Coordinates of C-alpha atoms and ligand atoms in Angstrom, one line a residue:
Chain A
M1 CA 0.0 0.0 0.0
I2 CA 1.2 3.4 -0.9
K3 CA -0.4 6.6 0.4
L4 CA 0.4 10.2 -0.3
E5 CA -1.2 13.0 1.8
N6 CA -0.9 16.6 0.6
V7 CA 2.6 16.0 -0.8
S8 CA 4.4 19.0 -2.3
K9 CA 7.8 19.6 -3.6
S10 CA 9.6 22.5 -5.3
Y11 CA 13.1 22.4 -6.6
V12 CA 13.0 26.2 -7.2
K13 CA 11.4 28.5 -4.7
G14 CA 7.9 29.5 -5.7
K15 CA 7.5 26.8 -8.4
K16 CA 5.9 23.6 -7.2
S17 CA 7.0 20.6 -9.2
V18 CA 4.5 18.5 -7.3
D19 CA 1.6 20.3 -5.8
T20 CA -0.5 19.0 -2.8
L21 CA -0.8 15.5 -4.2
N22 CA -3.2 13.0 -2.6
L23 CA -3.2 9.5 -3.8
E24 CA -3.7 6.0 -2.4
I25 CA -2.7 2.8 -4.1
K26 CA -4.3 -0.2 -2.4
D27 CA -2.9 -3.7 -2.2
G28 CA -3.8 -5.9 -5.1
E29 CA -3.8 -2.9 -7.5
I30 CA -1.9 -1.9 -10.5
F31 CA -1.7 1.9 -10.7
G32 CA -0.6 3.8 -13.8
F33 CA 0.8 7.3 -13.5
L34 CA 0.4 9.3 -16.6
G35 CA 1.4 12.8 -17.6
P36 CA 3.4 14.8 -20.2
N37 CA 7.1 15.4 -19.8
G38 CA 8.0 17.4 -16.8
A39 CA 4.6 16.8 -15.2
G40 CA 6.2 15.6 -11.9
K41 CA 6.0 11.8 -12.2
T42 CA 9.6 11.1 -11.5
T43 CA 9.7 13.7 -8.7
T44 CA 6.7 12.0 -7.1
I45 CA 8.4 8.6 -7.4
K46 CA 11.6 9.9 -6.0
M47 CA 9.8 11.2 -2.9
I48 CA 8.0 7.9 -2.4
T49 CA 11.3 6.0 -2.6
G50 CA 13.1 8.4 -0.3
I51 CA 15.5 9.9 -2.8
L52 CA 14.0 13.3 -2.3
N53 CA 12.4 14.8 0.8
S54 CA 9.0 16.2 0.3
D55 CA 8.6 19.8 1.4
E56 CA 5.1 19.2 2.8
G57 CA 2.8 16.2 3.4
K58 CA 3.2 12.7 4.4
I59 CA 4.1 9.5 2.5
L60 CA 3.3 6.1 3.8
V61 CA 4.4 2.8 2.4
D62 CA 2.8 -0.2 4.0
D63 CA 1.8 2.3 6.8
K64 CA 5.4 3.2 7.4
D65 CA 6.4 6.8 7.0
I66 CA 9.2 7.1 4.4
K67 CA 10.8 10.0 6.4
T68 CA 10.7 8.7 10.0
D69 CA 10.7 4.9 9.4
S70 CA 12.6 4.9 6.2
I71 CA 14.5 1.6 6.6
S72 CA 11.4 -0.5 7.1
A73 CA 9.5 1.4 4.4
K74 CA 12.3 1.0 1.9
K75 CA 12.6 -2.7 2.6
T76 CA 9.1 -3.2 1.2
I77 CA 9.9 -1.4 -2.0
G78 CA 11.3 -2.7 -5.3
F79 CA 12.3 0.3 -7.3
V80 CA 13.3 0.7 -10.9
P81 CA 14.6 4.2 -11.7
D82 CA 14.1 5.9 -15.1
T83 CA 17.8 5.7 -16.0
P84 CA 19.3 2.2 -15.7
D85 CA 22.9 3.5 -15.9
I86 CA 23.9 2.3 -12.4
F87 CA 27.3 0.9 -11.2
L88 CA 28.3 0.1 -14.7
K89 CA 31.7 -1.2 -13.7
L90 CA 30.1 -4.1 -11.9
K91 CA 29.4 -7.4 -13.5
G92 CA 25.7 -8.3 -13.7
I93 CA 26.1 -11.0 -11.1
E94 CA 28.0 -8.7 -8.7
Y95 CA 25.2 -6.1 -8.9
L96 CA 22.6 -8.7 -8.1
N97 CA 24.6 -10.1 -5.2
F98 CA 25.0 -6.5 -3.9
M99 CA 21.3 -6.1 -4.0
G100 CA 20.9 -9.4 -2.3
D101 CA 23.2 -8.3 0.5
I102 CA 21.5 -5.0 1.0
Y103 CA 18.0 -6.5 1.0
E104 CA 19.2 -9.4 3.1
V105 CA 18.2 -12.2 0.8
P106 CA 19.5 -15.5 2.2
K107 CA 22.2 -17.1 0.1
E108 CA 20.2 -20.3 -0.8
I109 CA 17.1 -18.5 -2.0
R110 CA 19.2 -15.8 -3.7
K111 CA 20.9 -18.2 -6.1
Q112 CA 17.7 -19.8 -7.2
R113 CA 15.9 -16.4 -7.5
I114 CA 18.7 -14.9 -9.6
E115 CA 18.6 -17.8 -12.0
E116 CA 14.8 -17.7 -12.3
L117 CA 14.6 -14.0 -12.9
T118 CA 17.6 -13.6 -15.3
K119 CA 16.5 -16.6 -17.3
K120 CA 13.1 -15.1 -17.6
F121 CA 14.6 -11.9 -19.0
E122 CA 17.2 -13.7 -21.0
I123 CA 20.3 -12.1 -19.5
Y124 CA 21.4 -15.2 -17.6
D125 CA 24.2 -15.7 -20.1
N126 CA 25.5 -12.2 -19.6
L127 CA 25.7 -12.2 -15.9
N128 CA 29.5 -12.5 -15.9
E129 CA 30.0 -9.5 -18.1
E130 CA 30.4 -5.9 -17.0
M131 CA 27.2 -3.9 -17.2
Q132 CA 29.2 -1.3 -19.2
G133 CA 28.8 -3.6 -22.1
Y134 CA 25.1 -4.0 -21.7
S135 CA 22.6 -2.4 -24.0
H136 CA 20.0 -0.1 -22.6
G137 CA 17.4 -2.8 -22.5
M138 CA 19.8 -5.3 -20.9
R139 CA 20.6 -2.7 -18.2
Q140 CA 16.9 -2.1 -17.7
K141 CA 16.4 -5.8 -17.2
I142 CA 19.2 -6.3 -14.7
I143 CA 18.0 -3.4 -12.7
L144 CA 14.5 -5.0 -12.8
C145 CA 16.0 -8.3 -11.6
G146 CA 17.8 -6.5 -8.8
A147 CA 14.7 -4.7 -7.7
L148 CA 12.6 -7.9 -7.7
L149 CA 15.2 -10.1 -6.1
S150 CA 14.0 -9.7 -2.5
N151 CA 10.4 -10.2 -3.7
P152 CA 9.3 -6.8 -2.3
K153 CA 5.6 -6.1 -1.7
N154 CA 5.5 -2.7 -3.4
W155 CA 6.8 -2.3 -6.9
I156 CA 7.6 1.3 -8.0
L157 CA 8.7 1.5 -11.6
D158 CA 9.6 4.7 -13.4
E159 CA 8.8 4.1 -17.1
P160 CA 9.8 0.4 -16.9
M161 CA 8.8 -0.5 -20.5
T162 CA 11.1 2.0 -22.3
G163 CA 13.9 0.1 -24.0
L164 CA 12.5 -3.3 -23.5
D165 CA 11.8 -5.5 -26.4
P166 CA 8.2 -6.8 -27.0
K167 CA 8.8 -10.1 -25.3
A168 CA 10.5 -8.6 -22.2
S169 CA 7.8 -6.0 -22.1
Y170 CA 5.1 -8.7 -22.3
D171 CA 6.8 -10.7 -19.6
L172 CA 7.1 -7.7 -17.3
K173 CA 3.4 -6.9 -17.8
E174 CA 2.5 -10.5 -16.9
M175 CA 4.7 -10.3 -13.8
M176 CA 3.0 -7.1 -12.8
R177 CA -0.4 -8.7 -13.1
K178 CA 0.6 -11.7 -11.2
H179 CA 2.2 -9.6 -8.4
A180 CA -0.9 -7.5 -8.0
K181 CA -3.1 -10.6 -8.1
E182 CA -1.1 -12.0 -5.2
G183 CA -2.3 -9.0 -3.1
N184 CA 0.7 -6.7 -3.7
C185 CA 0.9 -3.2 -5.0
V186 CA 2.3 -2.0 -8.4
F187 CA 2.9 1.7 -9.1
F188 CA 4.4 2.7 -12.4
S189 CA 4.7 5.7 -14.6
T190 CA 4.3 5.6 -18.4
H191 CA 3.6 7.7 -21.5
V192 CA 2.0 4.8 -23.3
L193 CA -1.8 5.1 -23.0
E194 CA -2.3 1.6 -24.4
V195 CA -0.2 0.0 -21.7
A196 CA -2.2 1.9 -19.1
E197 CA -5.5 0.9 -20.7
K198 CA -4.7 -2.8 -20.8
L199 CA -2.8 -3.2 -17.6
C200 CA -4.0 -0.7 -14.9
D201 CA -6.8 -1.1 -12.5
R202 CA -6.7 2.6 -12.0
V203 CA -4.8 5.5 -13.5
G204 CA -3.8 8.9 -12.3
I205 CA -3.0 11.9 -14.6
I206 CA -0.6 14.5 -13.4
N207 CA 0.1 17.8 -15.2
K208 CA 2.3 20.6 -14.0
G209 CA 2.6 19.0 -10.6
K210 CA -1.2 18.7 -10.0
L211 CA -3.1 15.5 -10.1
I212 CA -6.0 16.2 -12.4
F213 CA -7.7 12.8 -12.6
V214 CA -7.8 9.5 -10.7
G215 CA -10.0 6.6 -11.6
T216 CA -10.3 3.6 -14.0
F217 CA -9.4 4.0 -17.6
D218 CA -13.0 3.7 -18.6
E219 CA -14.0 6.5 -16.3
M220 CA -11.3 8.6 -17.8
K221 CA -12.5 7.9 -21.3
S222 CA -16.1 8.9 -20.5
K223 CA -14.9 12.0 -18.7
L224 CA -12.8 13.0 -21.7
K225 CA -16.0 13.5 -23.7
D226 CA -17.2 16.5 -21.7
N227 CA -14.0 17.8 -20.2
G228 CA -11.9 20.1 -22.4
T229 CA -8.7 20.1 -20.3
L230 CA -8.5 16.3 -20.1
E231 CA -8.9 16.2 -23.9
E232 CA -6.0 18.6 -24.3
L233 CA -3.9 16.6 -21.9
F234 CA -4.8 13.4 -23.7
L235 CA -3.5 15.1 -26.9
E236 CA -0.3 16.0 -25.2
I237 CA 0.3 12.5 -24.0
T238 CA -0.5 10.8 -27.2
Q239 CA 1.6 13.2 -29.1
D240 CA 4.6 11.9 -27.3
E241 CA 4.4 8.6 -29.0
Chain B
M1 CA 28.5 -4.3 9.0
N2 CA 28.0 -6.7 6.2
K3 CA 26.0 -4.1 4.3
I4 CA 28.7 -1.5 4.8
F5 CA 31.2 -3.9 3.4
S6 CA 29.1 -4.7 0.4
L7 CA 28.4 -1.0 -0.3
T8 CA 32.1 -0.1 0.1
K9 CA 33.1 -2.8 -2.4
V10 CA 30.6 -1.6 -5.0
L11 CA 31.4 2.1 -4.6
L12 CA 35.1 1.3 -4.8
K13 CA 34.7 -0.7 -8.0
N14 CA 32.7 2.0 -9.4
S15 CA 35.1 4.8 -8.5
F16 CA 37.8 3.1 -10.6
Q17 CA 35.5 3.3 -13.6
K18 CA 36.8 6.8 -14.6
Y19 CA 40.4 5.8 -14.7
D20 CA 39.7 2.7 -16.8
E21 CA 37.7 4.6 -19.4
K22 CA 40.5 6.9 -20.0
N23 CA 43.0 4.1 -20.3
S24 CA 43.7 2.8 -23.7
K25 CA 40.7 0.8 -24.6
K26 CA 41.7 -2.8 -24.1
S27 CA 45.2 -2.8 -22.9
S28 CA 45.8 -6.2 -21.5
K29 CA 45.7 -6.8 -17.8
A30 CA 49.4 -7.9 -17.7
I31 CA 50.6 -4.7 -19.3
R32 CA 48.6 -2.7 -16.8
I33 CA 49.9 -4.6 -13.8
I34 CA 53.5 -4.2 -15.0
S35 CA 53.1 -0.5 -15.6
Y36 CA 51.6 0.0 -12.2
G37 CA 54.4 -2.1 -10.7
I38 CA 57.1 0.1 -12.4
L39 CA 55.3 3.2 -11.1
L40 CA 55.3 1.7 -7.6
I41 CA 58.9 0.8 -7.6
Y42 CA 59.8 4.2 -9.0
F43 CA 58.0 6.1 -6.3
M44 CA 59.3 3.8 -3.5
A45 CA 62.8 4.3 -4.8
I46 CA 62.5 8.1 -4.9
F47 CA 61.1 8.4 -1.4
G48 CA 63.4 5.8 0.0
F49 CA 66.3 7.6 -1.4
M50 CA 65.1 11.0 -0.1
S51 CA 64.5 9.5 3.4
Y52 CA 68.0 8.0 3.3
G53 CA 69.5 11.5 2.7
L54 CA 67.5 13.1 5.5
I55 CA 68.0 10.4 8.0
T56 CA 71.8 10.2 7.5
T57 CA 72.0 14.0 7.7
L58 CA 70.1 14.0 11.0
K59 CA 72.2 11.2 12.3
Q60 CA 75.2 13.5 12.1
I61 CA 73.7 15.5 14.9
Q62 CA 72.1 12.5 16.6
Q63 CA 68.7 13.8 15.9
E64 CA 67.4 11.0 13.6
A65 CA 64.3 10.7 15.7
M66 CA 63.2 14.1 14.3
F67 CA 62.6 12.3 11.0
I68 CA 59.6 10.5 12.1
G69 CA 57.8 13.7 13.2
I70 CA 58.6 15.4 10.0
F71 CA 57.5 12.4 8.0
L72 CA 54.2 12.1 9.8
L73 CA 53.5 15.8 9.4
A74 CA 54.1 15.5 5.7
L75 CA 52.0 12.4 5.5
A76 CA 49.1 14.2 7.3
L77 CA 49.3 17.2 5.0
L78 CA 49.4 15.0 1.9
T79 CA 46.4 13.0 3.2
I80 CA 44.4 16.1 3.9
I81 CA 45.0 17.5 0.5
Q82 CA 44.3 14.3 -1.3
S83 CA 41.2 13.6 0.8
I84 CA 39.8 17.1 0.0
V85 CA 39.8 16.1 -3.7
G86 CA 38.7 12.5 -2.8
A87 CA 35.8 13.7 -0.5
T88 CA 34.5 16.1 -3.2
N89 CA 34.4 13.3 -5.7
V90 CA 33.1 10.6 -3.5
F91 CA 30.6 12.6 -1.5
Y92 CA 29.4 15.2 -4.1
F93 CA 30.4 14.6 -7.7
S94 CA 29.8 10.9 -7.9
K95 CA 26.3 10.4 -9.1
D96 CA 25.7 7.2 -7.0
L97 CA 23.8 8.8 -4.2
E98 CA 20.6 8.7 -6.2
F99 CA 20.9 5.0 -6.5
V100 CA 22.0 4.4 -3.0
L101 CA 19.3 6.5 -1.3
P102 CA 16.3 4.2 -2.2
L103 CA 18.1 1.2 -0.7
P104 CA 17.3 0.2 2.9
L105 CA 20.5 1.6 4.4
K106 CA 21.0 3.8 7.4
P107 CA 22.5 7.2 6.5
R108 CA 25.3 6.3 8.8
E109 CA 26.1 3.2 6.8
I110 CA 26.3 5.2 3.6
L111 CA 28.5 7.7 5.2
I112 CA 30.9 5.1 6.5
A113 CA 31.1 3.2 3.2
K114 CA 31.9 6.5 1.4
L115 CA 34.6 7.2 4.0
N116 CA 36.0 3.7 3.4
V117 CA 36.4 4.5 -0.3
I118 CA 38.5 7.5 0.5
L119 CA 40.4 5.5 3.1
V120 CA 41.3 2.8 0.6
T121 CA 42.7 5.4 -1.8
E122 CA 44.8 6.8 1.0
Y123 CA 46.2 3.4 1.7
I124 CA 47.3 3.1 -1.9
M125 CA 48.9 6.5 -1.5
E126 CA 50.7 5.2 1.7
I127 CA 52.1 2.3 -0.2
L128 CA 53.6 4.7 -2.6
F129 CA 54.9 7.4 -0.2
A130 CA 55.0 5.9 3.3
V131 CA 56.3 2.4 3.2
A132 CA 59.8 3.2 1.8
P133 CA 60.6 5.9 4.4
I134 CA 59.6 3.7 7.3
I135 CA 61.7 0.8 6.1
T136 CA 64.6 3.1 5.4
Y137 CA 64.3 4.5 9.0
G138 CA 64.0 1.0 10.4
E139 CA 67.1 -0.2 8.6
L140 CA 69.2 2.8 9.4
T141 CA 68.4 2.6 13.1
S142 CA 68.5 -1.2 13.1
A143 CA 65.0 -1.4 14.6
G144 CA 63.4 -4.6 15.8
P145 CA 60.3 -6.3 14.5
M146 CA 58.1 -4.5 17.0
F147 CA 59.0 -1.2 15.2
Y148 CA 57.6 -2.5 11.9
I149 CA 54.4 -3.9 13.5
I150 CA 53.6 -0.7 15.3
S151 CA 54.5 1.3 12.2
L152 CA 52.1 -0.7 10.2
L153 CA 49.3 -0.2 12.7
V154 CA 50.0 3.5 12.9
L155 CA 49.9 3.8 9.1
L156 CA 46.5 2.0 9.0
I157 CA 44.9 4.4 11.6
F158 CA 46.8 7.6 11.1
P159 CA 45.1 8.8 7.8
I160 CA 41.6 8.5 9.2
I161 CA 41.7 11.7 11.1
S162 CA 43.0 13.6 8.1
I163 CA 40.2 12.2 6.0
L164 CA 37.6 13.3 8.6
I165 CA 39.0 16.8 8.7
A166 CA 39.1 17.1 4.9
T167 CA 35.6 15.7 4.5
F168 CA 34.3 18.0 7.2
I169 CA 35.7 21.0 5.4
I170 CA 34.2 19.9 2.1
M171 CA 30.8 19.3 3.7
I172 CA 30.8 22.8 5.3
I173 CA 31.8 24.4 2.0
M174 CA 29.2 22.4 0.1
S175 CA 26.4 23.1 2.5
F176 CA 27.0 26.8 2.2
S177 CA 27.4 26.8 -1.5
K178 CA 24.1 24.9 -1.8
G179 CA 23.0 26.8 -4.9
V180 CA 26.3 26.3 -6.8
K181 CA 25.1 26.5 -10.3
N182 CA 28.6 26.3 -11.7
K183 CA 29.4 22.7 -10.6
D184 CA 31.5 22.3 -13.7
R185 CA 33.7 25.2 -12.8
F186 CA 33.9 24.0 -9.3
R187 CA 35.0 20.6 -10.6
L188 CA 38.0 22.2 -12.3
I189 CA 39.4 23.3 -8.9
A190 CA 40.5 19.8 -7.9
P191 CA 42.8 19.2 -10.9
I192 CA 44.2 22.7 -10.8
L193 CA 44.9 22.3 -7.1
G194 CA 46.7 19.0 -7.8
I195 CA 48.9 20.6 -10.5
I196 CA 49.9 23.5 -8.2
I197 CA 50.8 21.0 -5.4
A198 CA 52.8 18.9 -7.8
L199 CA 54.7 22.0 -9.0
V200 CA 55.4 23.2 -5.4
F201 CA 56.6 19.7 -4.5
S202 CA 58.9 19.5 -7.5
F203 CA 60.4 22.9 -6.8
A204 CA 60.9 22.0 -3.2
I205 CA 62.7 18.8 -4.2
S206 CA 64.8 20.4 -6.9
G207 CA 65.7 23.1 -4.4
T208 CA 67.0 20.7 -1.8
S209 CA 69.5 19.1 -4.1
E210 CA 71.8 22.1 -4.1
I211 CA 71.6 22.6 -0.4
T212 CA 74.5 22.0 2.0
D213 CA 74.2 19.8 5.0
D214 CA 74.1 22.7 7.4
E215 CA 71.3 24.4 5.5
L216 CA 69.4 21.1 5.4
I217 CA 69.7 20.7 9.1
E218 CA 68.5 24.2 9.6
L219 CA 65.5 23.5 7.4
L220 CA 64.7 20.3 9.2
M221 CA 64.9 22.1 12.5
Q222 CA 62.3 24.5 11.2
A223 CA 60.2 21.6 10.0
N224 CA 60.5 20.0 13.4
S225 CA 59.2 23.2 15.2
M226 CA 56.3 23.1 12.8
V227 CA 55.6 19.5 14.0
E228 CA 55.4 20.9 17.5
V229 CA 53.0 23.6 16.5
V230 CA 50.8 21.3 14.4
S231 CA 50.7 18.6 17.0
D232 CA 48.9 21.0 19.3
T233 CA 46.0 21.3 16.8
L234 CA 46.2 17.8 15.4
P235 CA 46.2 15.7 18.5
V236 CA 47.0 12.4 16.7
I237 CA 50.5 13.5 15.7
K238 CA 52.1 13.2 19.1
P239 CA 50.9 9.7 19.9
A240 CA 51.7 8.5 16.4
I241 CA 55.3 9.8 16.7
N242 CA 55.7 8.2 20.2
A243 CA 54.2 4.9 19.1
I244 CA 56.6 4.6 16.2
L245 CA 59.7 5.9 18.0
N246 CA 59.2 3.8 21.1
S247 CA 57.5 0.9 19.4
S248 CA 54.9 1.5 22.0
F249 CA 51.6 -0.3 21.8
I250 CA 50.1 2.0 24.6
E251 CA 50.8 5.1 22.5
F252 CA 49.2 3.4 19.5
L253 CA 46.1 2.7 21.6
K254 CA 46.0 6.4 22.4
L255 CA 46.1 7.2 18.7
L256 CA 43.3 4.7 18.2
G257 CA 41.2 6.1 21.0
I258 CA 41.5 9.7 19.8
T259 CA 40.7 8.7 16.2
A260 CA 37.6 6.8 17.4
V261 CA 36.3 9.8 19.3
F262 CA 36.8 12.0 16.2
Y263 CA 35.1 9.3 14.1
I264 CA 32.0 9.1 16.2
V265 CA 31.6 12.8 16.5
F266 CA 32.1 13.1 12.7
I267 CA 29.4 10.5 12.0
I268 CA 26.9 12.4 14.2
I269 CA 27.6 15.8 12.6
G270 CA 28.2 14.4 9.1
N271 CA 24.9 12.7 9.1
K272 CA 23.1 16.0 9.4
L273 CA 25.4 18.0 7.3
Y274 CA 25.6 15.6 4.3
F275 CA 22.1 14.3 4.0
R276 CA 20.5 17.7 4.5
G277 CA 22.8 19.3 2.0
A278 CA 23.1 16.6 -0.6
V279 CA 19.6 15.2 -0.8
G280 CA 18.1 18.5 -1.6
N281 CA 20.8 19.0 -4.2
L282 CA 20.4 15.9 -6.4
S283 CA 20.2 17.4 -9.8
S284 CA 21.0 17.2 -13.3
G285 CA 17.9 19.3 -13.9
A286 CA 19.2 22.4 -15.6
K287 CA 19.1 20.9 -19.1
K288 CA 15.8 19.2 -18.5
G289 CA 14.2 22.5 -17.5
K290 CA 15.1 24.1 -20.8
N291 CA 13.7 21.3 -22.8
I292 CA 10.4 21.5 -21.0
T293 CA 10.0 25.2 -21.6
G294 CA 10.7 24.5 -25.2
K295 CA 7.9 22.0 -25.2
D296 CA 5.5 24.3 -23.6
I297 CA 5.8 26.7 -26.5
K298 CA 5.2 23.9 -29.0
I299 CA 2.1 22.8 -27.2
N300 CA 0.5 26.2 -27.3
P301 CA -0.5 26.1 -30.9
V302 CA -2.3 22.8 -30.3
R303 CA -4.3 24.4 -27.5
K304 CA -5.2 27.4 -29.7
I305 CA -6.5 25.1 -32.4
I306 CA -8.6 23.3 -29.9
C307 CA -10.0 26.5 -28.5
K308 CA -10.7 27.8 -32.0
K309 CA -12.5 24.6 -32.9
R310 CA -14.7 25.0 -29.9
I311 CA -15.6 28.5 -30.8
Ligands
ATP1 N1 16.9 18.3 -10.3 C1 16.0 19.2 -10.7 N2 16.2 20.5 -10.5 C2 15.3 21.4 -10.8 N3 14.1 21.2 -11.3 C3 13.8 19.9 -11.6 C4 14.7 18.8 -11.3 N4 14.1 17.7 -11.6 C5 12.9 17.9 -12.1 N5 12.7 19.3 -12.1 C6 11.5 20.0 -12.5 O1 10.4 19.3 -11.9 C7 9.4 19.2 -12.9 C8 8.9 17.7 -12.9 O2 9.9 16.9 -13.4 P1 9.8 15.3 -13.4 O3 11.2 14.8 -13.7 O4 9.2 14.8 -12.2 O5 8.9 15.1 -14.6 P2 8.3 13.7 -15.3 O6 6.9 13.7 -15.2 O7 9.0 12.5 -14.7 O8 8.7 13.9 -16.8 P3 9.2 12.8 -17.9 O9 8.0 12.3 -18.5 O10 10.0 13.6 -18.9 O11 10.0 11.8 -17.2 C9 9.9 19.7 -14.2 O12 9.3 20.9 -14.4 C10 11.3 19.8 -14.0 O13 11.8 21.0 -14.7
MG2 MG1 10.3 11.0 -15.5

C-alpha cells in the first residue's frame, strides 16, 4: 500500500513541481501514473522511494512513514529508476549479489531467484559481463531483476517499459499482473496510454505537478468527452508517442 | 556491518571506472599490472632515497628521531590535500547517491562506506609514499620487528583523522554553496589544485638538491618546530610519533582512541550536514528545465487550435 497525503515539492522556490498530491494505491492494485514530460511523475516517485524529501505532506508505504521509518519502508519497495545506468563497472552477477546483500536475501534463496529472474529476461548468459557492455534494454532488465530479487511487496517503476523488447515488455506486464493478483501493489509511470489501458486497475493523470484525474481507464474515457482540459492533456500525452 | 562492506566494495569498484575509461581501450591486464608495478617501484625508490638522505644528515647531529615527526606531518598534509579532492568526488560529484538512497540503508552506513572508499585510496597512497621511508628508517636505526608492526598499525589508523577533517571541510563548503550552479567550474578546482601542489613539490625537491648539510639541518629544525605547532592542533601526531619511536603499543592505543572519538563525532555531525545538503541537491535538472520550456511553447498552438474549434 502506498499513500500520499498533501505532498508538495519544489526544486526552485515558488515553483511547485509536485503540488499537494493526494493518492492511495491499495494492495492488489496496478496503478498507472500518466502525464506529459515534466509533469512531476519522476519527482513523485523519488519522494516515495526516499531519494528526495517532500517539502510538505506525508508519504506512507505499508503504513510506514518514508521519512521517519525509512529503513522498514524501503525494505518493502522494489524500485526501478528511469535511468538504468547504475554501477556500470560491476558485472551483472556482482550487482545482483550486492542487491541481495542490501535486502538481506538469504544465500540459498538468492541463487535460485537470480537464476529464475535472469533466465526469464534472457540475461542469464550475460551475468559475468560488466554492465558497461550491456545495451539499454539489458541494463533495464538487470535493474529490474535486482529490484525484484527480494520479492518486495510494493513495486515502484519509473517508465519500466522503455527500452524493453516486446517479449520482455510482455513478460514484465505479466509479472506485474501476477504480483498484483497476489495482493501486492504495483505503481508505475508511463507515457503509453495503451499500456495503461490494458494493464491498470486505475490511472492517475498529473500535469504541472497537479493531479487532475484519478480513476479507472473507462472513467477517464467517458470523462474525456465532456471535459476540455482532459482532452488537451490526452492530446499532449498521445503526441509523445 | 555486512551491508557497509558490500556497499564499500561496490562504490570502490565503481570509482575506478573513470580511470579505466581513459586508459587505452583494451590494454591487457598484464601490461597494466606491469606499468603499475614500475610506477610503484619508481615512487618507492625516490622516497626511500630521499629519506635516506634526510636520516643520515640528521644522524650527524644524533637527531634522527626528528625524521619520524617530519615524516608524519608531511603524510598528514598529503592525506588532507588528497582527501579534499577525494571527498569532493566521493561525496558530491559521484552520481551514485541517487541509486544508494532508495536502498534500505541507514544514513550512517552510507557515510561510513563512502569514508571507506577514501580510506582505501589513502592506503594506496601510503604504499607509494610511506612504506619506503619507514623501512629506510627502520634499517638505518636497526630497529626490531616491533617497530615494523607498530608502524604498520599507525599507518593504518593515522590517515583516518585527516580524511575526517578534509571531508568535514568539504561538507561545510558544500552546504554553504548549496545553490552552486557552476558545478562544472567547481569541478576544475581539484585538478588545478593538484597541479599546483605537484609544482610546489617538484620545486621544493629540486631546491633541496643544491643545499648544504648545514642548511638542510636548519630546514629540518624549522620543520620540526612546525611539527610541534601542528601537534597542538592535530592531536594524533604526538601519539603517532611516540608509538613509532618507542615501538609503544600503549601510544598506539592512544592514537586509536583519539581517532575513534573523532570518528563518532564526525558521523553524528556528518549525518546532518551531508544528507541535509546533498539530498536537496540531487540534480541534473538544468538541461531538463530548458527542454520543457521549449515543449510548452510547442504545445500552445495545439491548445489554440482546440480553442478555436470549440468557438
Ligand atoms: N533536479 C531538478 N532541479 C530542478 N528542477 C527539476 C529537477 N528535476 C525535475 N525538475 C522539474 O520538476 C518538474 C517535474 O519533473 P519530473 O522529472 O518529475 O517530470 P516527469 O513527469 O518525470 O517527466 P518525464 O515524462 O519527462 O519523465 C519539471 O518541471 C522539471 O523542470
Ligand atoms: Mg520522468
